[in-house]
Tab-separated table of C-alpha atoms and ligand atoms in Angstrom:
chain	number	residue	atom	x	y	z
A	1	UNK	CA	59.461	-37.452	28.015
A	2	UNK	CA	58.084	-40.822	27.038
A	3	UNK	CA	59.966	-43.949	26.064
A	4	UNK	CA	59.468	-43.439	22.351
A	5	UNK	CA	61.084	-40.022	22.592
A	6	UNK	CA	64.124	-41.605	24.151
A	7	UNK	CA	64.342	-44.473	21.688
A	8	UNK	CA	63.566	-42.348	18.663
A	9	UNK	CA	64.369	-38.765	19.491
A	10	UNK	CA	62.649	-36.191	17.371
A	11	UNK	CA	64.554	-33.284	15.935
A	12	UNK	CA	63.707	-29.684	15.309
A	13	UNK	CA	63.260	-29.529	11.548
A	14	UNK	CA	65.316	-26.360	11.353
A	15	UNK	CA	68.197	-26.591	13.841
A	16	UNK	CA	68.107	-30.365	14.392
A	17	UNK	CA	68.181	-30.038	18.185
A	18	UNK	CA	66.367	-32.894	19.946
A	19	UNK	CA	62.911	-31.647	20.892
A	20	UNK	CA	59.816	-32.937	22.646
A	21	UNK	CA	56.185	-32.004	23.080
A	22	UNK	CA	55.144	-28.650	21.770
A	23	UNK	CA	58.579	-27.876	20.400
A	24	UNK	CA	58.034	-30.491	17.720
A	25	UNK	CA	58.345	-30.190	14.724
A	26	UNK	CA	60.159	-26.862	15.136
A	27	UNK	CA	61.624	-25.505	18.365
A	28	UNK	CA	60.380	-22.195	19.746
A	29	UNK	CA	63.458	-20.191	18.872
A	30	UNK	CA	63.482	-21.402	15.269
A	31	UNK	CA	59.783	-20.710	14.991
A	32	UNK	CA	60.398	-17.021	15.550
A	33	UNK	CA	62.906	-16.864	12.744
A	34	UNK	CA	60.856	-18.668	10.181
A	35	UNK	CA	59.540	-16.347	7.491
A	36	UNK	CA	57.846	-17.328	4.276
A	37	UNK	CA	58.478	-15.170	1.225
A	38	UNK	CA	56.272	-12.151	1.173
A	39	UNK	CA	56.140	-9.028	-0.967
A	40	UNK	CA	56.256	-8.842	-4.754
A	41	UNK	CA	56.970	-12.056	-6.590
A	42	UNK	CA	57.639	-13.139	-10.130
A	43	UNK	CA	54.347	-14.065	-11.811
A	44	UNK	CA	55.882	-17.155	-13.307
A	45	UNK	CA	58.338	-18.727	-10.883
A	46	UNK	CA	57.357	-16.906	-7.640
A	47	UNK	CA	60.871	-15.644	-6.893
A	48	UNK	CA	60.838	-12.440	-4.870
A	49	UNK	CA	61.498	-9.394	-7.023
A	50	UNK	CA	62.922	-6.082	-5.857
A	51	UNK	CA	61.032	-3.779	-8.144
A	52	UNK	CA	57.346	-4.289	-7.624
A	53	UNK	CA	56.401	-2.714	-10.940
A	54	UNK	CA	58.019	-5.692	-12.710
A	55	UNK	CA	55.918	-8.728	-13.477
A	56	UNK	CA	58.726	-11.206	-13.980
A	57	UNK	CA	62.140	-11.866	-12.470
A	58	UNK	CA	65.265	-11.516	-14.612
A	59	UNK	CA	65.487	-15.274	-15.179
A	60	UNK	CA	61.955	-15.498	-16.462
A	61	UNK	CA	62.443	-12.438	-18.657
A	62	UNK	CA	65.544	-13.929	-20.189
A	63	UNK	CA	64.339	-17.480	-20.790
A	64	UNK	CA	61.199	-18.911	-22.074
A	65	UNK	CA	60.454	-21.754	-19.700
A	66	UNK	CA	58.361	-24.732	-20.724
A	67	UNK	CA	56.470	-24.875	-17.446
A	68	UNK	CA	53.426	-22.695	-16.851
A	69	UNK	CA	53.982	-21.432	-13.357
A	70	UNK	CA	55.411	-22.346	-10.010
A	71	UNK	CA	55.378	-21.591	-6.350
A	72	UNK	CA	57.831	-21.835	-3.483
A	73	UNK	CA	57.242	-21.064	0.192
A	74	UNK	CA	60.668	-20.032	1.534
A	75	UNK	CA	63.918	-18.580	0.356
A	76	UNK	CA	66.745	-21.072	0.248
A	77	UNK	CA	68.909	-19.514	2.935
A	78	UNK	CA	69.955	-19.619	6.577
A	79	UNK	CA	68.692	-22.434	8.770
A	80	UNK	CA	66.311	-23.678	6.164
A	81	UNK	CA	69.178	-24.288	3.771
A	82	UNK	CA	70.974	-26.452	6.358
A	83	UNK	CA	67.708	-28.197	7.093
A	84	UNK	CA	67.119	-29.076	3.452
A	85	UNK	CA	70.680	-30.381	3.135
A	86	UNK	CA	70.077	-32.728	6.075
A	87	UNK	CA	66.715	-33.736	4.586
A	88	UNK	CA	68.510	-34.643	1.386
A	89	UNK	CA	71.794	-36.124	2.482
A	90	UNK	CA	71.659	-36.965	6.155
A	91	UNK	CA	68.631	-39.190	6.482
A	92	UNK	CA	66.269	-36.655	8.009
A	93	UNK	CA	63.188	-37.812	6.156
A	94	UNK	CA	61.156	-36.876	9.214
A	95	UNK	CA	61.392	-33.212	8.222
A	96	UNK	CA	58.927	-33.866	5.416
A	97	UNK	CA	56.079	-33.686	7.936
A	98	UNK	CA	56.975	-30.134	8.829
A	99	UNK	CA	57.739	-29.145	5.245
A	100	UNK	CA	54.368	-30.547	4.239
A	101	UNK	CA	52.596	-28.510	6.935
A	102	UNK	CA	54.244	-25.347	5.694
A	103	UNK	CA	53.419	-26.097	2.088
A	104	UNK	CA	49.852	-26.799	3.085
A	105	UNK	CA	49.622	-23.554	4.974
A	106	UNK	CA	51.072	-21.350	2.263
A	107	UNK	CA	50.509	-23.148	-1.016
A	108	UNK	CA	47.285	-25.145	-0.800
A	109	UNK	CA	45.235	-22.298	-2.344
A	110	UNK	CA	47.582	-22.161	-5.289
A	111	UNK	CA	47.485	-25.930	-5.705
A	112	UNK	CA	43.669	-25.858	-5.734
A	113	UNK	CA	43.722	-23.272	-8.492
A	114	UNK	CA	46.102	-25.366	-10.548
A	115	UNK	CA	43.802	-28.345	-10.042
A	116	UNK	CA	46.350	-31.069	-10.808
A	117	UNK	CA	45.676	-34.684	-11.796
A	118	UNK	CA	48.891	-35.815	-10.225
A	119	UNK	CA	52.026	-34.827	-8.333
A	120	UNK	CA	55.328	-35.968	-9.825
A	121	UNK	CA	58.547	-35.782	-7.807
A	122	UNK	CA	61.697	-34.715	-9.623
A	123	UNK	CA	63.472	-38.048	-10.069
A	124	UNK	CA	67.010	-38.856	-8.980
A	125	UNK	CA	69.324	-41.386	-10.578
A	126	UNK	CA	69.208	-44.849	-9.061
A	127	UNK	CA	72.896	-44.676	-8.053
A	128	UNK	CA	72.070	-41.637	-5.951
A	129	UNK	CA	68.968	-43.333	-4.645
A	130	UNK	CA	71.019	-46.311	-3.528
A	131	UNK	CA	73.476	-44.043	-1.767
A	132	UNK	CA	70.903	-41.878	0.014
A	133	UNK	CA	68.292	-44.529	0.505
A	134	UNK	CA	65.427	-42.338	-0.669
A	135	UNK	CA	64.520	-39.536	-3.029
A	136	UNK	CA	63.702	-36.491	-0.928
A	137	UNK	CA	61.373	-35.146	-3.643
A	138	UNK	CA	59.438	-38.430	-3.581
A	139	UNK	CA	59.145	-38.299	0.207
A	140	UNK	CA	57.819	-34.765	-0.018
A	141	UNK	CA	55.420	-35.576	-2.859
A	142	UNK	CA	53.977	-38.500	-0.895
A	143	UNK	CA	53.464	-36.342	2.159
A	144	UNK	CA	51.652	-33.737	0.096
A	145	UNK	CA	49.669	-36.265	-1.925
A	146	UNK	CA	48.335	-37.856	1.251
A	147	UNK	CA	47.453	-34.483	2.722
A	148	UNK	CA	45.676	-33.178	-0.364
A	149	UNK	CA	44.370	-36.479	-1.638
A	150	UNK	CA	46.143	-36.118	-4.976
A	151	UNK	CA	47.746	-39.154	-6.630
A	152	UNK	CA	51.553	-39.299	-6.760
A	153	UNK	CA	53.353	-40.717	-9.763
A	154	UNK	CA	56.959	-41.335	-8.809
A	155	UNK	CA	57.561	-44.055	-11.370
A	156	UNK	CA	57.098	-42.679	-14.863
A	157	UNK	CA	59.752	-39.973	-14.884
A	158	UNK	CA	63.234	-41.427	-14.720
A	159	UNK	CA	66.659	-39.952	-14.456
A	160	UNK	CA	68.697	-42.289	-16.553
A	161	UNK	CA	72.215	-41.049	-16.024
A	162	UNK	CA	74.157	-39.079	-13.528
A	163	UNK	CA	74.684	-35.702	-15.069
A	164	UNK	CA	78.028	-33.997	-14.882
A	165	UNK	CA	78.166	-31.211	-12.365
A	166	UNK	CA	76.060	-28.568	-14.056
A	167	UNK	CA	78.320	-25.831	-12.754
A	168	UNK	CA	81.117	-26.784	-15.155
A	169	UNK	CA	78.938	-26.363	-18.204
A	170	UNK	CA	77.821	-23.344	-20.193
A	171	UNK	CA	74.052	-22.791	-20.431
A	172	UNK	CA	73.663	-24.536	-23.778
A	173	UNK	CA	75.600	-27.629	-22.731
A	174	UNK	CA	73.719	-27.631	-19.468
A	175	UNK	CA	70.401	-27.838	-21.186
A	176	UNK	CA	71.504	-30.615	-23.521
A	177	UNK	CA	73.089	-32.503	-20.652
A	178	UNK	CA	69.883	-32.291	-18.685
A	179	UNK	CA	67.588	-33.090	-21.559
A	180	UNK	CA	69.452	-36.305	-22.150
A	181	UNK	CA	69.245	-37.198	-18.494
A	182	UNK	CA	65.476	-37.654	-18.230
A	183	UNK	CA	63.112	-40.105	-19.830
A	184	UNK	CA	59.472	-40.940	-19.514
A	185	UNK	CA	58.835	-44.641	-19.063
A	186	UNK	CA	55.356	-45.769	-19.958
A	187	UNK	CA	52.272	-43.921	-21.101
A	188	UNK	CA	50.693	-41.080	-19.203
A	189	UNK	CA	47.345	-39.455	-19.543
A	190	UNK	CA	47.507	-36.311	-17.426
A	191	UNK	CA	46.172	-32.878	-18.191
A	192	UNK	CA	47.851	-31.025	-15.334
A	193	UNK	CA	50.984	-32.077	-13.489
A	194	UNK	CA	52.676	-30.460	-10.513
A	195	UNK	CA	56.373	-31.250	-10.261
A	196	UNK	CA	57.503	-31.508	-6.656
A	197	UNK	CA	60.985	-30.813	-5.365
A	198	UNK	CA	62.676	-29.438	-2.283
A	199	UNK	CA	64.282	-26.537	-4.079
A	200	UNK	CA	64.077	-24.533	-7.273
A	201	UNK	CA	67.282	-22.751	-8.316
A	202	UNK	CA	67.867	-21.935	-11.981
A	203	UNK	CA	64.744	-23.704	-13.093
A	204	UNK	CA	66.582	-25.774	-15.704
A	205	UNK	CA	65.548	-29.157	-14.286
A	206	UNK	CA	61.896	-28.220	-13.946
A	207	UNK	CA	62.027	-26.687	-17.408
A	208	UNK	CA	63.410	-29.821	-19.042
A	209	UNK	CA	60.924	-32.066	-17.245
A	210	UNK	CA	58.052	-29.782	-18.231
A	211	UNK	CA	59.178	-29.948	-21.866
A	212	UNK	CA	59.321	-33.744	-21.707
A	213	UNK	CA	55.857	-33.977	-20.153
A	214	UNK	CA	54.377	-31.587	-22.693
A	215	UNK	CA	55.736	-33.500	-25.670
A	216	UNK	CA	53.932	-36.459	-24.110
A	217	UNK	CA	50.571	-34.770	-24.087
A	218	UNK	CA	50.459	-32.971	-20.723
A	219	UNK	CA	48.757	-29.596	-21.148
A	220	UNK	CA	49.851	-27.775	-18.030
A	221	UNK	CA	52.955	-28.247	-15.912
A	222	UNK	CA	53.502	-26.345	-12.680
A	223	UNK	CA	56.042	-26.770	-9.941
A	224	UNK	CA	55.807	-26.576	-6.177
A	225	UNK	CA	58.932	-26.485	-4.040
A	226	UNK	CA	59.668	-25.816	-0.412
A	227	UNK	CA	62.292	-23.192	-1.235
A	228	UNK	CA	63.625	-21.150	-4.047
A	229	UNK	CA	66.981	-19.537	-4.737
A	230	UNK	CA	67.264	-15.772	-4.919
A	231	UNK	CA	66.795	-14.189	-8.338
A	232	UNK	CA	69.793	-13.179	-10.375
B	301	ZN	ZN1	65.261	-25.324	16.219
B	302	ZN	ZN1	60.685	-15.803	-12.365
């Protein structure tokens, strides 16, 4: 163990145990458990689907989303779920290195096919930003942008108000609430945008942002997230 490891201990990106050497960024036991999504997936949002004769998941059948397509590497469950919560709320920005590696390994082909002009992180409200100190989606987007040499625009999309907890609202109110929450500040001139976030759940945020970008001239909007919730 060297001095830096003692002063700034590194953590396993999944279980948060202090690790060194070859156990970084993920310890050996966590490595064995880590499984990206495989098997049949929704053609639009990439959620795993049970019945492989189906093209789309139930969500995507029910709603017409404004985005074109999306991709996620892992299911939002188990250790990864705890990991993402620490990444978001407990200052573990360092996990982005590992997340980026995984997204590179499993999603770089898809990203090449999308051929984006820019990556845009899903914005958080500045009150949240002040509390957490960083926007986890921005951290992730910067990691990916550096890796893939794609510009990152984390300034133009803004979340202007803290939305009420979406859980309390019915779907219609939810959408309105969200639509009012985001604005585009300044002019953009992008053909293809990839929205970056840590997790995709119902898709409503990505959907609203895609709609906003498209009314401002963007032709294609995709999303890339580390994890995705299970289909409904
Ligand atoms: Zn671990
Ligand atoms: Zn879907």
